Coordinates of C-alpha atoms and ligand atoms in Angstrom, one line a residue:
M1 CA -15.8 -6.2 14.1
D2 CA -13.7 -3.5 12.5
A3 CA -11.1 -4.5 9.8
F4 CA -8.7 -1.9 11.2
Y5 CA -8.7 -0.4 14.6
A6 CA -6.0 1.8 16.3
K7 CA -6.6 3.2 19.7
S8 CA -4.5 6.1 20.9
L9 CA -1.6 4.6 19.1
T10 CA 1.8 6.3 19.7
K11 CA 5.4 5.7 18.6
T12 CA 8.2 7.9 19.8
Y13 CA 11.7 8.2 18.5
G14 CA 13.9 10.1 20.8
S15 CA 11.7 12.9 22.0
R16 CA 9.7 12.8 18.8
K17 CA 6.2 11.5 18.4
V18 CA 6.2 10.0 15.0
V19 CA 2.8 8.4 15.5
D20 CA 0.8 10.6 18.0
E21 CA -2.3 9.2 19.7
V22 CA -3.8 8.0 16.4
T23 CA -7.2 6.5 16.8
L24 CA -8.6 5.1 13.6
Q25 CA -11.5 2.7 13.1
L26 CA -12.4 1.2 9.7
P27 CA -15.4 -0.9 9.0
R28 CA -15.0 -4.0 6.7
G29 CA -15.3 -3.2 3.0
S30 CA -13.8 0.5 3.4
V31 CA -11.2 1.7 1.1
L32 CA -9.0 4.3 3.0
G33 CA -6.7 6.7 1.3
L34 CA -4.0 7.6 3.9
L35 CA -2.5 10.9 2.9
G36 CA 0.3 13.2 4.3
R37 CA 3.5 14.7 3.4
N38 CA 6.8 12.8 3.5
G39 CA 7.7 12.1 7.2
A40 CA 4.0 12.5 8.4
G41 CA 4.1 9.1 10.0
K42 CA 2.1 6.8 7.4
T43 CA 4.7 4.2 7.1
T44 CA 5.2 4.0 10.8
L45 CA 1.5 3.6 11.4
L46 CA 1.4 0.8 8.9
R47 CA 4.5 -1.0 10.4
L48 CA 3.0 -0.6 13.8
A49 CA -0.1 -2.4 12.5
M50 CA 1.7 -5.2 11.1
G51 CA 3.6 -5.7 14.3
L52 CA 7.0 -4.7 12.7
L53 CA 7.3 -2.0 15.4
R54 CA 6.1 -2.0 19.0
P55 CA 4.1 1.0 20.1
D56 CA 5.0 3.0 23.0
S57 CA 1.3 3.1 24.0
G58 CA -2.1 2.3 22.4
K59 CA -2.9 -0.7 20.3
V60 CA -3.9 -1.7 16.9
E61 CA -6.0 -4.5 15.7
L62 CA -6.4 -6.1 12.2
L63 CA -9.6 -8.0 11.7
G64 CA -10.3 -8.1 15.4
A65 CA -6.9 -9.2 16.6
E66 CA -3.4 -7.9 17.0
Y67 CA -1.4 -9.1 14.1
I68 CA 1.7 -10.1 16.2
S69 CA -0.2 -12.4 18.4
A70 CA -2.8 -13.7 16.0
S71 CA -3.0 -17.2 14.8
A72 CA -1.5 -18.2 11.4
A73 CA -5.1 -18.8 9.9
H74 CA -5.8 -15.1 10.9
R75 CA -2.7 -13.6 9.6
E76 CA -3.1 -15.0 6.2
R77 CA -6.2 -13.0 5.8
V78 CA -4.0 -9.8 6.0
A79 CA -1.5 -8.7 3.3
Y80 CA 1.0 -5.9 3.3
V81 CA 3.2 -4.4 0.7
S82 CA 6.0 -2.1 2.1
Q83 CA 7.5 0.7 0.2
Q84 CA 10.8 -1.2 -0.2
Q85 CA 9.6 -4.6 -0.4
R86 CA 12.5 -7.0 -0.5
L87 CA 12.0 -10.1 -2.6
P88 CA 14.3 -13.1 -3.2
E89 CA 16.3 -12.0 -6.1
E90 CA 17.6 -15.5 -7.2
M91 CA 14.0 -16.8 -7.6
T92 CA 11.7 -16.3 -10.6
P93 CA 8.2 -14.9 -10.2
L94 CA 6.8 -18.2 -10.9
E95 CA 8.9 -19.9 -8.2
L96 CA 8.2 -17.0 -5.8
L97 CA 4.3 -17.3 -6.3
D98 CA 4.5 -21.1 -6.1
Y99 CA 6.3 -20.8 -2.8
M100 CA 3.9 -18.3 -1.5
S101 CA 0.9 -20.2 -2.5
G102 CA 1.9 -22.8 0.2
F103 CA 1.1 -20.3 3.0
Y104 CA -2.3 -19.1 1.9
A105 CA -5.4 -21.3 2.1
R106 CA -7.3 -18.8 -0.2
W107 CA -4.4 -18.6 -2.8
D108 CA -5.7 -18.0 -6.3
A109 CA -3.2 -19.3 -8.7
D110 CA -5.1 -17.9 -11.8
L111 CA -5.2 -14.6 -10.2
A112 CA -1.5 -14.7 -9.7
R113 CA -0.8 -15.7 -13.3
R114 CA -3.1 -12.9 -14.5
G115 CA -1.3 -10.5 -12.2
L116 CA 2.0 -11.2 -13.9
E117 CA 0.3 -10.9 -17.3
R118 CA -1.3 -7.6 -16.3
F119 CA 1.9 -6.1 -14.9
G120 CA 3.8 -7.4 -17.9
L121 CA 6.3 -9.4 -15.8
D122 CA 8.2 -12.2 -17.3
P123 CA 7.4 -15.2 -15.0
K124 CA 10.7 -16.9 -15.7
R125 CA 13.1 -14.1 -15.3
P126 CA 15.2 -13.9 -12.0
I127 CA 13.7 -11.3 -9.8
G128 CA 17.0 -9.6 -9.2
R129 CA 16.9 -8.4 -12.8
F130 CA 13.7 -6.6 -12.4
S131 CA 13.7 -2.9 -11.8
G132 CA 12.4 -1.4 -8.6
G133 CA 9.0 -0.6 -10.0
E134 CA 8.7 -4.2 -11.5
Q135 CA 9.5 -5.8 -8.1
R136 CA 6.9 -3.6 -6.5
K137 CA 4.3 -4.8 -9.1
L138 CA 5.3 -8.3 -8.4
A139 CA 4.9 -7.8 -4.7
V140 CA 1.5 -6.3 -5.3
A141 CA 0.5 -9.2 -7.7
A142 CA 1.4 -11.7 -4.9
A143 CA -0.4 -9.9 -2.2
L144 CA -3.7 -9.9 -4.4
A145 CA -3.3 -13.5 -5.2
A146 CA -3.5 -14.2 -1.5
R147 CA -7.1 -12.8 -1.8
P148 CA -6.7 -11.1 1.7
D149 CA -9.6 -9.5 3.7
L150 CA -7.4 -6.7 4.6
L151 CA -4.6 -5.3 2.3
L152 CA -2.1 -2.4 3.4
L153 CA -0.2 -0.9 0.7
D154 CA 2.5 1.7 1.4
E155 CA 2.9 4.1 -1.5
P156 CA 2.1 1.3 -3.9
A157 CA 2.1 3.7 -6.9
A158 CA 5.3 5.4 -6.2
G159 CA 7.8 5.3 -9.0
L160 CA 5.2 3.6 -11.3
D161 CA 4.8 4.8 -14.9
P162 CA 1.2 6.0 -15.6
I163 CA 0.2 2.8 -17.3
S164 CA 1.4 0.8 -14.6
R165 CA -0.5 3.0 -12.2
R166 CA -3.5 2.4 -14.1
D167 CA -3.0 -1.4 -14.2
L168 CA -2.4 -1.2 -10.5
L169 CA -5.8 0.6 -9.9
D170 CA -7.5 -2.0 -12.2
A171 CA -6.0 -5.0 -10.2
L172 CA -7.2 -3.4 -7.0
I173 CA -10.6 -2.7 -8.2
E174 CA -10.7 -6.4 -9.3
L175 CA -9.7 -7.5 -5.9
L176 CA -12.4 -5.4 -4.3
G177 CA -14.9 -7.1 -6.6
A178 CA -13.6 -10.6 -6.0
V179 CA -13.3 -10.6 -2.1
E180 CA -16.5 -9.7 -0.4
G181 CA -15.9 -7.1 2.4
C182 CA -12.2 -6.7 1.4
T183 CA -10.6 -3.8 3.2
L184 CA -7.9 -1.6 1.5
I185 CA -5.7 0.9 3.1
L186 CA -3.3 2.7 0.7
S187 CA -0.9 5.5 1.5
T188 CA -0.4 7.5 -1.5
H189 CA 0.2 10.9 -3.1
L190 CA -1.6 10.2 -6.3
L191 CA -4.8 11.9 -5.4
A192 CA -6.5 11.5 -8.8
D193 CA -6.3 7.8 -8.3
L194 CA -7.7 7.9 -4.9
E195 CA -10.9 9.4 -6.2
R196 CA -11.7 6.4 -8.2
L197 CA -10.9 4.1 -5.4
A198 CA -11.2 5.3 -1.8
D199 CA -14.4 6.0 0.1
R200 CA -12.6 7.4 3.1
I201 CA -9.7 9.8 3.4
A202 CA -7.3 10.1 6.5
V203 CA -4.8 12.7 6.6
M204 CA -1.7 12.7 8.9
K205 CA 0.5 15.6 9.8
E206 CA 3.4 15.1 12.2
G207 CA 2.0 11.9 13.6
R208 CA -1.4 13.1 14.2
L209 CA -4.5 12.5 12.2
T210 CA -5.8 15.8 11.1
L211 CA -8.6 14.5 8.9
N212 CA -10.6 11.3 8.8
D213 CA -13.7 11.2 7.0
S214 CA -15.7 9.9 4.2
L215 CA -14.9 11.2 0.8
E216 CA -18.6 12.1 0.3
E217 CA -18.6 14.1 3.6
I218 CA -15.3 15.9 2.5
Q219 CA -16.6 16.7 -0.9
R220 CA -19.8 18.0 0.7
R221 CA -18.1 20.0 3.4
F222 CA -15.3 21.7 1.2
R223 CA -16.5 23.8 -1.7
S224 CA -14.7 25.8 -4.4
V225 CA -16.5 28.7 -5.6
Q226 CA -15.7 31.7 -7.9
L227 CA -17.1 35.0 -6.8
L228 CA -17.6 37.7 -9.4
F229 CA -18.0 41.1 -7.8
D230 CA -19.9 44.2 -9.8
R231 CA -17.3 46.4 -8.2
E232 CA -14.4 46.2 -5.7
P233 CA -15.7 45.0 -2.3
G234 CA -14.9 47.2 0.6
P235 CA -12.0 46.3 2.9
D236 CA -14.3 44.8 5.5
F237 CA -15.9 42.4 3.2
V238 CA -15.5 38.9 4.7
V239 CA -16.2 35.7 2.8
P240 CA -18.0 33.3 5.3
G241 CA -16.3 30.0 5.6
L242 CA -13.3 31.0 3.7
I243 CA -10.2 28.8 3.9
Q244 CA -8.2 30.1 1.0
S245 CA -8.7 32.4 -1.9
Q246 CA -6.9 33.5 -4.9
K247 CA -8.0 37.2 -5.9
N248 CA -7.7 38.6 -9.4
G249 CA -9.3 42.1 -9.4
L250 CA -13.2 41.4 -9.2
V251 CA -12.7 37.6 -9.6
W252 CA -12.0 35.6 -6.4
N253 CA -11.5 31.8 -6.5
C254 CA -12.3 30.8 -3.0
L255 CA -12.3 27.5 -1.1
L256 CA -14.8 27.4 1.6
E257 CA -15.6 25.2 4.4
C258 CA -19.5 24.8 4.5
P259 CA -20.7 22.9 7.4
D260 CA -24.3 23.2 5.6
E261 CA -25.8 24.8 2.5
R262 CA -26.9 27.9 4.6
L263 CA -23.5 29.4 4.1
L264 CA -23.7 29.3 0.4
D265 CA -27.2 30.7 0.5
Q266 CA -25.9 33.5 2.6
L267 CA -23.2 34.4 -0.1
R268 CA -25.7 34.1 -2.8
S269 CA -28.1 36.6 -1.1
L270 CA -25.4 39.3 -1.3
S271 CA -26.1 41.9 -4.0
G272 CA -23.5 42.9 -6.3
L273 CA -22.0 39.4 -6.4
Q274 CA -22.4 36.2 -8.4
V275 CA -21.4 33.0 -6.9
I276 CA -20.4 30.3 -9.4
P277 CA -19.6 26.7 -8.1
N278 CA -16.3 25.1 -9.3
E279 CA -15.4 21.5 -9.4
L280 CA -13.2 20.5 -6.5
S281 CA -10.9 17.7 -7.1
L282 CA -9.2 16.0 -4.1
E283 CA -5.8 17.1 -5.5
E284 CA -7.0 20.8 -5.5
L285 CA -8.3 20.3 -1.9
F286 CA -5.1 18.8 -0.7
V287 CA -2.8 21.3 -2.2
R288 CA -5.0 24.3 -1.3
H289 CA -6.1 23.5 2.1
L290 CA -4.7 20.3 3.5
G291 CA -1.4 20.8 1.7
K292 CA -1.2 24.3 3.4
E293 CA -2.0 23.0 6.8
M294 CA 0.2 20.0 6.8
Ligands
ADP1 P1 5.8 8.8 5.9 O1 5.6 7.3 5.6 O2 4.5 9.6 6.2 O3 6.7 9.4 5.0 P2 7.5 7.8 8.1 O4 6.5 7.0 9.0 O5 8.3 7.0 7.3 O6 6.6 8.9 7.3 O7 8.3 8.6 9.1 C1 7.8 9.4 10.0 C2 9.0 10.1 10.8 O8 9.7 9.2 11.6 C3 10.1 10.7 9.9 O9 10.4 11.8 10.2 C4 11.2 9.8 9.9 O10 12.4 10.3 9.8 C5 11.0 9.3 11.4 N1 11.7 7.8 11.5 C6 11.3 6.8 10.9 N2 11.9 5.7 11.3 C7 12.7 6.0 12.1 C8 13.8 5.5 12.9 N3 14.0 4.2 12.9 N4 14.6 6.3 13.8 C9 14.2 7.6 13.9 N5 13.3 8.2 13.3 C10 12.6 7.5 12.3

């Protein structure tokens, strides 16, 4: 049984397909980074998954059932934190967490308390006096304390300062360690963070999934190399597998798509040319290739 299963999921606003035939299957224990520019459809996809929106066609199942028609016992294994999570402003974090503990059989009060500490949130201050970032951290702390099998986070790190972002990441890593088979889907632009956490990357563009692969496969397939020429190559010179290049005289920095090692061997065998591999971060890949395509 998959943790997340969307099949030909489509949502239209007017004549626009905001989520367009998305099929996405995630085995339990995966950590998926859902990337895409603003308006790509990430939030809509997560809202469809949570039954907050109805699809025009297709279906989506969480832990083997549609969320909207699942039993209470099933639902409490799923947690979701939206981008603009609304919390009861007159309550204190302590009261909120206490209230929520009644809804979750696996609620971990100790984890909830440590979450408040980790995020530096005063347990006794009315929530309405917290900043937007603090409220988001509280929403995440509450989601974690439910010890869900599937956690959907929509841009959890947006608007957080770097230290809070690191705390958030540590908290998520702790959850993955504490709940066996826990599956995490997070939409984010903070690619550097994803490299520490995600094992799969899905990219949305105008409602469609344009990439959906393991991080390992993505890092194997896309390579950044520096080409050093002895002299100016002829006008017909073609770099095999080239996606994007920055040329500076005899030094070319190239992003290549290499289905296998042969393509690099082919380059290395050319005379008058040195091939120097560069580190390729996800960030660079996103900006140079995916960013350009999206
Ligand atoms: P993302 O999360 O990737 O930034 P969204 O899923 O929020 O993208 O939005 C995808 C597109 O759907 C955007 O162009 C947005 O303007 C549009 N959209 C979202 N909600 C509505 C709505 N209720 N009515 C019309 N268009 C909407």
